[in-house]
Short mmCIF file of C-alpha atoms and ligand atoms in Angstrom, two decimals:
data_model
loop_
_atom_site.label_atom_id
_atom_site.label_comp_id
_atom_site.label_asym_id
_atom_site.label_seq_id
_atom_site.Cartn_x
_atom_site.Cartn_y
_atom_site.Cartn_z
CA UNK A 26 -12.79 33.96 -20.66
CA UNK A 27 -10.08 31.71 -19.40
CA UNK A 28 -9.96 28.66 -21.74
CA UNK A 29 -7.01 26.04 -21.36
CA UNK A 30 -6.38 24.88 -24.87
CA UNK A 31 -2.85 24.71 -25.86
CA UNK A 32 0.61 25.35 -24.15
CA UNK A 33 1.11 27.95 -26.51
CA UNK A 34 -1.04 30.21 -24.62
CA UNK A 35 1.26 30.59 -21.83
CA UNK A 36 4.15 32.75 -21.16
CA UNK A 37 6.84 32.51 -18.35
CA UNK A 38 4.78 35.20 -16.38
CA UNK A 39 1.51 33.34 -16.91
CA UNK A 40 3.16 30.18 -15.93
CA UNK A 41 4.62 31.59 -12.87
CA UNK A 42 1.16 32.97 -11.87
CA UNK A 43 -0.13 29.52 -12.11
CA UNK A 44 2.70 28.20 -10.20
CA UNK A 45 2.55 30.46 -7.43
CA UNK A 46 -1.03 29.95 -7.09
CA UNK A 47 -0.64 26.36 -7.02
CA UNK A 48 2.15 26.64 -4.46
CA UNK A 49 -0.45 28.34 -2.51
CA UNK A 50 -3.27 25.94 -2.71
CA UNK A 51 -0.95 23.13 -1.75
CA UNK A 52 -0.01 24.84 1.41
CA UNK A 53 -3.56 26.42 2.39
CA UNK A 54 -6.10 24.32 0.73
CA UNK A 55 -8.79 25.56 3.22
CA UNK A 56 -8.47 28.74 1.54
CA UNK A 57 -9.76 27.46 -1.48
CA UNK A 58 -12.38 25.29 -0.28
CA UNK A 59 -15.39 27.69 -1.66
CA UNK A 60 -13.93 28.88 -4.58
CA UNK A 61 -16.25 26.87 -6.85
CA UNK A 62 -19.23 27.21 -4.44
CA UNK A 63 -22.37 27.14 -6.80
CA UNK A 64 -20.39 26.21 -10.18
CA UNK A 65 -20.96 22.93 -11.93
CA UNK A 66 -18.39 21.76 -14.46
CA UNK A 67 -19.23 19.28 -17.14
CA UNK A 68 -16.43 16.68 -17.74
CA UNK A 69 -16.70 14.86 -21.23
CA UNK A 70 -14.03 12.13 -21.75
CA UNK A 71 -14.31 10.43 -25.04
CA UNK A 72 -11.25 8.40 -24.31
CA UNK A 73 -10.04 6.33 -21.33
CA UNK A 74 -8.31 8.45 -18.34
CA UNK A 75 -7.55 7.65 -14.72
CA UNK A 76 -5.40 10.65 -13.56
CA UNK A 77 -6.72 13.73 -15.85
CA UNK A 78 -10.46 12.79 -15.52
CA UNK A 79 -10.28 11.94 -11.84
CA UNK A 80 -7.87 14.56 -10.81
CA UNK A 81 -9.92 17.31 -12.54
CA UNK A 82 -13.42 16.09 -10.87
CA UNK A 83 -11.43 15.84 -7.31
CA UNK A 84 -10.27 19.35 -7.89
CA UNK A 85 -13.67 20.70 -8.43
CA UNK A 86 -14.86 18.78 -5.07
CA UNK A 87 -12.16 20.14 -3.03
CA UNK A 88 -12.79 23.75 -4.57
CA UNK A 89 -16.41 23.33 -3.23
CA UNK A 90 -17.92 22.85 -6.62
CA UNK A 91 -20.12 20.14 -8.07
CA UNK A 92 -19.65 18.08 -11.83
CA UNK A 93 -21.67 16.36 -14.18
CA UNK A 94 -19.89 13.70 -16.11
CA UNK A 95 -20.40 10.67 -18.15
CA UNK A 96 -18.51 7.65 -17.34
CA UNK A 97 -17.48 7.25 -20.93
CA UNK A 98 -18.85 9.76 -23.38
CA UNK A 99 -17.65 8.29 -26.47
CA UNK A 100 -20.20 5.21 -25.70
CA UNK A 101 -22.76 6.90 -23.12
CA UNK A 102 -23.01 10.29 -24.71
CA UNK A 103 -25.06 11.63 -27.90
CA UNK A 104 -21.74 11.40 -29.64
CA UNK A 105 -22.35 7.76 -30.05
CA UNK A 106 -25.32 8.94 -32.10
CA UNK A 107 -23.67 11.30 -34.36
CA UNK A 108 -23.65 14.42 -32.38
CA UNK A 109 -20.70 16.65 -33.30
CA UNK A 110 -18.66 17.97 -30.38
CA UNK A 111 -19.47 21.39 -31.20
CA UNK A 112 -23.43 20.74 -30.83
CA UNK A 113 -22.43 18.90 -27.46
CA UNK A 114 -20.63 21.97 -26.38
CA UNK A 115 -23.33 24.36 -27.38
CA UNK A 116 -25.73 22.03 -24.99
CA UNK A 117 -23.41 21.62 -22.15
CA UNK A 118 -22.75 25.31 -21.76
CA UNK A 119 -26.52 25.81 -20.84
CA UNK A 120 -26.04 23.40 -18.31
CA UNK A 121 -22.44 24.09 -16.61
CA UNK A 122 -20.30 26.97 -15.79
CA UNK A 123 -17.07 25.12 -17.79
CA UNK A 124 -16.31 22.06 -19.69
CA UNK A 125 -13.43 19.69 -19.39
CA UNK A 126 -12.95 17.78 -22.62
CA UNK A 127 -10.75 14.87 -23.81
CA UNK A 128 -11.32 13.58 -27.52
CA UNK A 129 -9.44 11.54 -29.98
CA UNK A 130 -9.50 14.77 -32.59
CA UNK A 131 -6.39 16.95 -32.51
CA UNK A 132 -8.16 19.91 -33.44
CA UNK A 133 -11.42 19.91 -31.29
CA UNK A 134 -9.74 22.54 -29.02
CA UNK A 135 -9.98 25.32 -31.25
CA UNK A 136 -13.37 24.35 -32.75
CA UNK A 137 -14.78 24.14 -29.52
CA UNK A 138 -13.32 27.67 -28.50
CA UNK A 139 -15.14 29.29 -31.62
CA UNK A 140 -18.39 28.64 -30.32
CA UNK A 141 -17.90 28.20 -26.58
CA UNK A 142 -19.47 30.63 -23.81
CA UNK A 143 -17.92 28.98 -21.03
CA UNK A 144 -14.33 28.21 -20.10
CA UNK A 145 -13.18 25.13 -22.10
CA UNK A 146 -10.45 23.23 -20.66
CA UNK A 147 -8.58 20.59 -22.88
CA UNK A 148 -7.97 17.41 -20.98
CA UNK A 149 -6.34 15.84 -23.87
CA UNK A 150 -6.40 16.34 -27.83
CA UNK A 151 -5.54 13.21 -29.98
CA UNK A 152 -1.89 13.13 -30.51
CA UNK A 153 -2.05 16.72 -30.56
CA UNK A 154 -1.70 18.45 -27.04
CA UNK A 155 -2.29 17.87 -23.51
CA UNK A 156 -1.63 21.25 -21.98
CA UNK A 157 -2.92 20.49 -18.39
CA UNK A 158 -0.39 17.33 -18.31
CA UNK A 159 2.43 19.88 -19.35
CA UNK A 160 1.62 22.33 -16.93
CA UNK A 161 1.79 19.81 -13.92
CA UNK A 162 4.91 18.16 -15.57
CA UNK A 163 6.55 21.66 -15.50
CA UNK A 164 5.19 22.28 -12.11
CA UNK A 165 6.74 19.32 -10.98
CA UNK A 166 10.33 20.04 -12.51
CA UNK A 167 10.25 23.36 -10.79
CA UNK A 168 9.47 22.10 -7.43
CA UNK A 169 12.67 20.04 -7.83
CA UNK A 170 14.99 22.24 -9.52
CA UNK A 171 13.67 25.72 -8.62
CA UNK A 172 14.66 27.50 -11.71
CA UNK A 173 13.71 26.28 -15.15
CA UNK A 174 16.05 28.50 -16.95
CA UNK A 175 19.19 26.01 -17.76
CA UNK A 176 17.07 22.76 -17.42
CA UNK A 177 18.24 19.95 -19.41
CA UNK A 178 15.23 17.73 -20.54
CA UNK A 179 15.53 14.10 -22.40
CA UNK A 180 12.28 13.02 -23.77
CA UNK A 181 11.99 9.37 -24.49
CA UNK A 182 9.21 6.75 -25.84
CA UNK A 183 6.44 7.78 -28.31
CA UNK A 184 7.88 11.08 -29.16
CA UNK A 185 5.43 11.15 -32.57
CA UNK A 186 2.19 10.75 -30.89
CA UNK A 187 2.68 11.55 -27.37
CA UNK A 188 0.76 14.56 -27.01
CA UNK A 189 2.00 15.27 -23.30
CA UNK A 190 5.75 15.49 -25.18
CA UNK A 191 4.07 17.90 -27.67
CA UNK A 192 2.78 20.28 -25.04
CA UNK A 193 5.94 19.93 -22.55
CA UNK A 194 8.32 21.25 -25.66
CA UNK A 195 6.05 24.22 -26.00
CA UNK A 196 6.37 25.20 -22.33
CA UNK A 197 9.96 24.25 -21.50
CA UNK A 198 11.28 26.00 -24.57
CA UNK A 199 9.88 29.26 -22.89
CA UNK A 200 13.03 29.21 -20.62
CA UNK A 201 16.75 30.49 -21.27
CA UNK A 202 19.59 27.84 -22.06
CA UNK A 203 17.35 24.74 -22.11
CA UNK A 204 18.73 21.49 -23.62
CA UNK A 205 16.48 18.70 -24.88
CA UNK A 206 17.62 15.38 -26.11
CA UNK A 207 15.33 12.75 -27.39
CA UNK A 208 15.58 8.74 -27.48
CA UNK A 209 13.21 6.64 -29.24
CA UNK A 210 12.78 4.08 -31.88
CA UNK A 211 13.10 5.61 -35.30
CA UNK A 212 9.35 4.80 -36.01
CA UNK A 213 8.63 7.10 -33.06
CA UNK A 214 10.73 10.02 -33.67
CA UNK A 215 10.15 13.57 -32.84
CA UNK A 216 8.08 15.25 -35.57
CA UNK A 217 10.28 17.81 -37.77
CA UNK A 218 7.74 20.84 -36.84
CA UNK A 219 8.57 20.38 -33.07
CA UNK A 220 12.17 20.31 -34.02
CA UNK A 221 11.61 23.66 -35.93
CA UNK A 222 9.68 25.07 -33.01
CA UNK A 223 12.67 24.51 -30.62
CA UNK A 224 15.14 25.85 -33.32
CA UNK A 225 12.91 28.78 -33.59
CA UNK A 226 13.38 29.64 -29.82
CA UNK A 227 17.22 28.90 -30.03
CA UNK A 228 16.95 25.32 -28.77
CA UNK A 229 19.08 22.53 -31.05
CA UNK A 230 17.04 19.40 -30.59
CA UNK A 231 19.96 16.63 -29.88
CA UNK A 232 18.75 13.28 -31.14
CA UNK A 233 20.03 10.19 -29.30
CA UNK A 234 20.73 6.64 -30.38
CA UNK A 235 20.97 5.20 -26.91
CA UNK A 236 21.20 6.28 -23.01
CA UNK A 237 24.88 7.14 -23.60
CA UNK A 238 24.21 9.83 -25.67
CA UNK A 239 21.95 11.38 -22.82
CA UNK A 240 24.38 13.65 -20.71
CA UNK A 241 24.61 11.83 -17.16
CA UNK A 242 23.93 15.20 -15.40
CA UNK A 243 20.56 15.62 -17.09
CA UNK A 244 17.91 17.07 -14.95
CA UNK A 245 14.76 15.19 -16.27
CA UNK A 246 14.45 12.02 -18.04
CA UNK A 247 10.67 12.08 -19.33
CA UNK A 248 9.77 8.79 -20.66
CA UNK A 249 6.24 7.57 -22.28
CA UNK A 250 4.20 4.90 -23.26
CA UNK A 251 3.93 3.55 -27.00
CA UNK A 252 0.62 5.19 -28.05
CA UNK A 253 -0.60 1.86 -29.66
CA UNK A 254 -4.31 3.32 -29.70
CA UNK A 255 -3.27 5.90 -32.16
CA UNK A 256 -1.95 3.73 -35.12
CA UNK A 257 -2.58 0.61 -36.94
CA UNK A 258 -0.18 -2.00 -37.07
CA UNK A 259 2.70 -3.52 -34.63
CA UNK A 260 5.64 -1.61 -34.07
CA UNK A 261 7.14 -3.76 -31.60
CA UNK A 262 7.99 -2.83 -28.00
CA UNK A 263 9.70 -0.29 -26.21
CA UNK A 264 13.79 -0.58 -26.52
CA UNK A 265 14.68 2.06 -24.22
CA UNK A 266 13.70 1.09 -20.73
CA UNK A 267 14.67 2.81 -17.51
CA UNK A 268 15.55 0.50 -14.57
CA UNK A 269 17.65 0.23 -11.90
CA UNK A 270 21.04 -0.18 -13.92
CA UNK A 271 20.17 2.49 -16.16
CA UNK A 272 19.34 4.95 -13.39
CA UNK A 273 22.42 4.20 -11.51
CA UNK A 274 24.43 5.84 -14.49
CA UNK A 275 22.99 9.22 -14.09
CA UNK A 276 23.22 11.72 -11.72
CA UNK A 277 21.61 11.69 -8.11
CA UNK A 278 19.81 14.95 -9.27
CA UNK A 279 18.27 13.28 -12.30
CA UNK A 280 14.35 12.71 -11.78
CA UNK A 281 12.25 10.37 -14.02
CA UNK A 282 8.83 11.73 -14.98
CA UNK A 283 6.21 9.92 -16.85
CA UNK A 284 2.50 11.29 -17.39
CA UNK A 285 1.42 7.57 -16.79
CA UNK A 286 -0.10 5.04 -17.40
CA UNK A 287 3.37 3.17 -17.95
CA UNK A 288 4.03 -0.02 -19.74
CA UNK A 289 7.14 -1.49 -20.01
CA UNK A 290 9.08 1.65 -20.45
CA UNK A 291 9.80 2.25 -16.75
CA UNK A 292 10.72 -0.69 -14.41
CA UNK A 293 9.08 -1.20 -11.01
CA UNK A 294 12.47 -1.79 -9.75
CA UNK A 295 13.23 2.21 -9.57
CA UNK A 296 9.78 3.16 -8.05
CA UNK A 297 11.29 3.30 -4.67
CA UNK A 298 14.23 5.36 -5.98
CA UNK A 299 13.73 9.12 -4.65
CA UNK A 300 14.44 10.12 -8.23
CA UNK A 301 11.25 8.40 -9.54
CA UNK A 302 8.83 11.23 -9.32
CA UNK A 303 6.03 10.00 -11.54
CA UNK A 304 3.81 9.41 -8.67
CA UNK A 305 4.46 12.86 -6.91
CA UNK A 306 3.88 14.26 -10.63
CA UNK A 307 0.42 12.59 -10.76
CA UNK A 308 -0.79 14.19 -7.45
CA UNK A 309 0.79 17.58 -8.45
CA UNK A 310 -1.86 17.19 -11.41
CA UNK A 311 -4.66 17.69 -8.89
CA UNK A 312 -3.19 20.95 -7.49
CA UNK A 313 -2.23 22.54 -10.75
CA UNK A 314 -5.71 21.85 -12.15
CA UNK A 315 -7.42 23.15 -8.83
CA UNK A 316 -5.41 26.33 -9.92
CA UNK A 317 -6.38 26.09 -13.32
CA UNK A 318 -10.27 26.20 -12.01
CA UNK A 319 -9.46 29.10 -9.54
CA UNK A 320 -8.04 30.97 -12.60
CA UNK A 321 -10.76 30.19 -14.74
CA UNK A 322 -13.48 31.57 -12.74
CA UNK A 323 -11.64 34.65 -11.47
CA UNK A 324 -10.94 35.92 -14.84
CA UNK A 325 -14.61 35.32 -16.19
N1 CP B 401 -1.25 11.31 -17.91
C1 CP B 401 -2.71 10.94 -18.35
O1 CP B 401 -3.37 11.69 -19.10
O2 CP B 401 -3.08 10.10 -17.45
P1 CP B 401 -4.83 9.37 -17.97
O3 CP B 401 -5.02 9.16 -19.51
O4 CP B 401 -4.94 8.35 -17.04
O5 CP B 401 -5.77 10.50 -17.84
#
């Protein structure tokens, strides 16, 4: 059964299979228009979402399937009445052929997988992982740069709580001669376990103090929002903002990515710069998620 629980389940070969499938879906969408014919997918989001939830729902519809969903599972499902996520999965797998979940728990995917009889897809797990976001991020980098070997990536923003960063590091570190630079406020520094994971794969994480410490020919600047919903208290505003002036210091090949939604960390004055690829990135999410559903049902 093809669950999508963590970026850790991927290797270079399985990533390339998914990306080649995604390329084909983008080029020939009608070829896939009935792939989910007769299938129903349950979409349970216990946290807010625009892109992930709606691109999953669009992917299901574009593949000829149907979905059942709650607008807000935290308040409208029986989770509100104390039902455990495991009980909810046990029920939904009697109704649907796959289940997509977003939940504030970091560990729900492994708990759900223990009892699941249908594919489970992780649409976001607390401050742990967001693997389908990382897949679309890497797909977008691959579209831009062709080879992922030798890619130089700067990660910015909330490296502590940003689940998209955590999943992306697990994927990008599968490639050769990768360089990773990190720029954040100290209170949002990358946890040591991710620095150790990079080191175990031969990548020395380079912590930066300001934009000058990031090489001007970096391939990707990947910014993230301060995840204020994940902590108590006020840790102030983002200090490192990518705006026109900052971007002008970087190569014409440096792309700017962001999982979105953004707050102030990326200025709107770069939106029309061809290097600002965050809206393209979000659209790629639709095609990558279509690819994941095709794989999920092919492997059953
Ligand atoms: N990137 C992302 O997860 O966006 P949403 O919260 O809108 O789904």
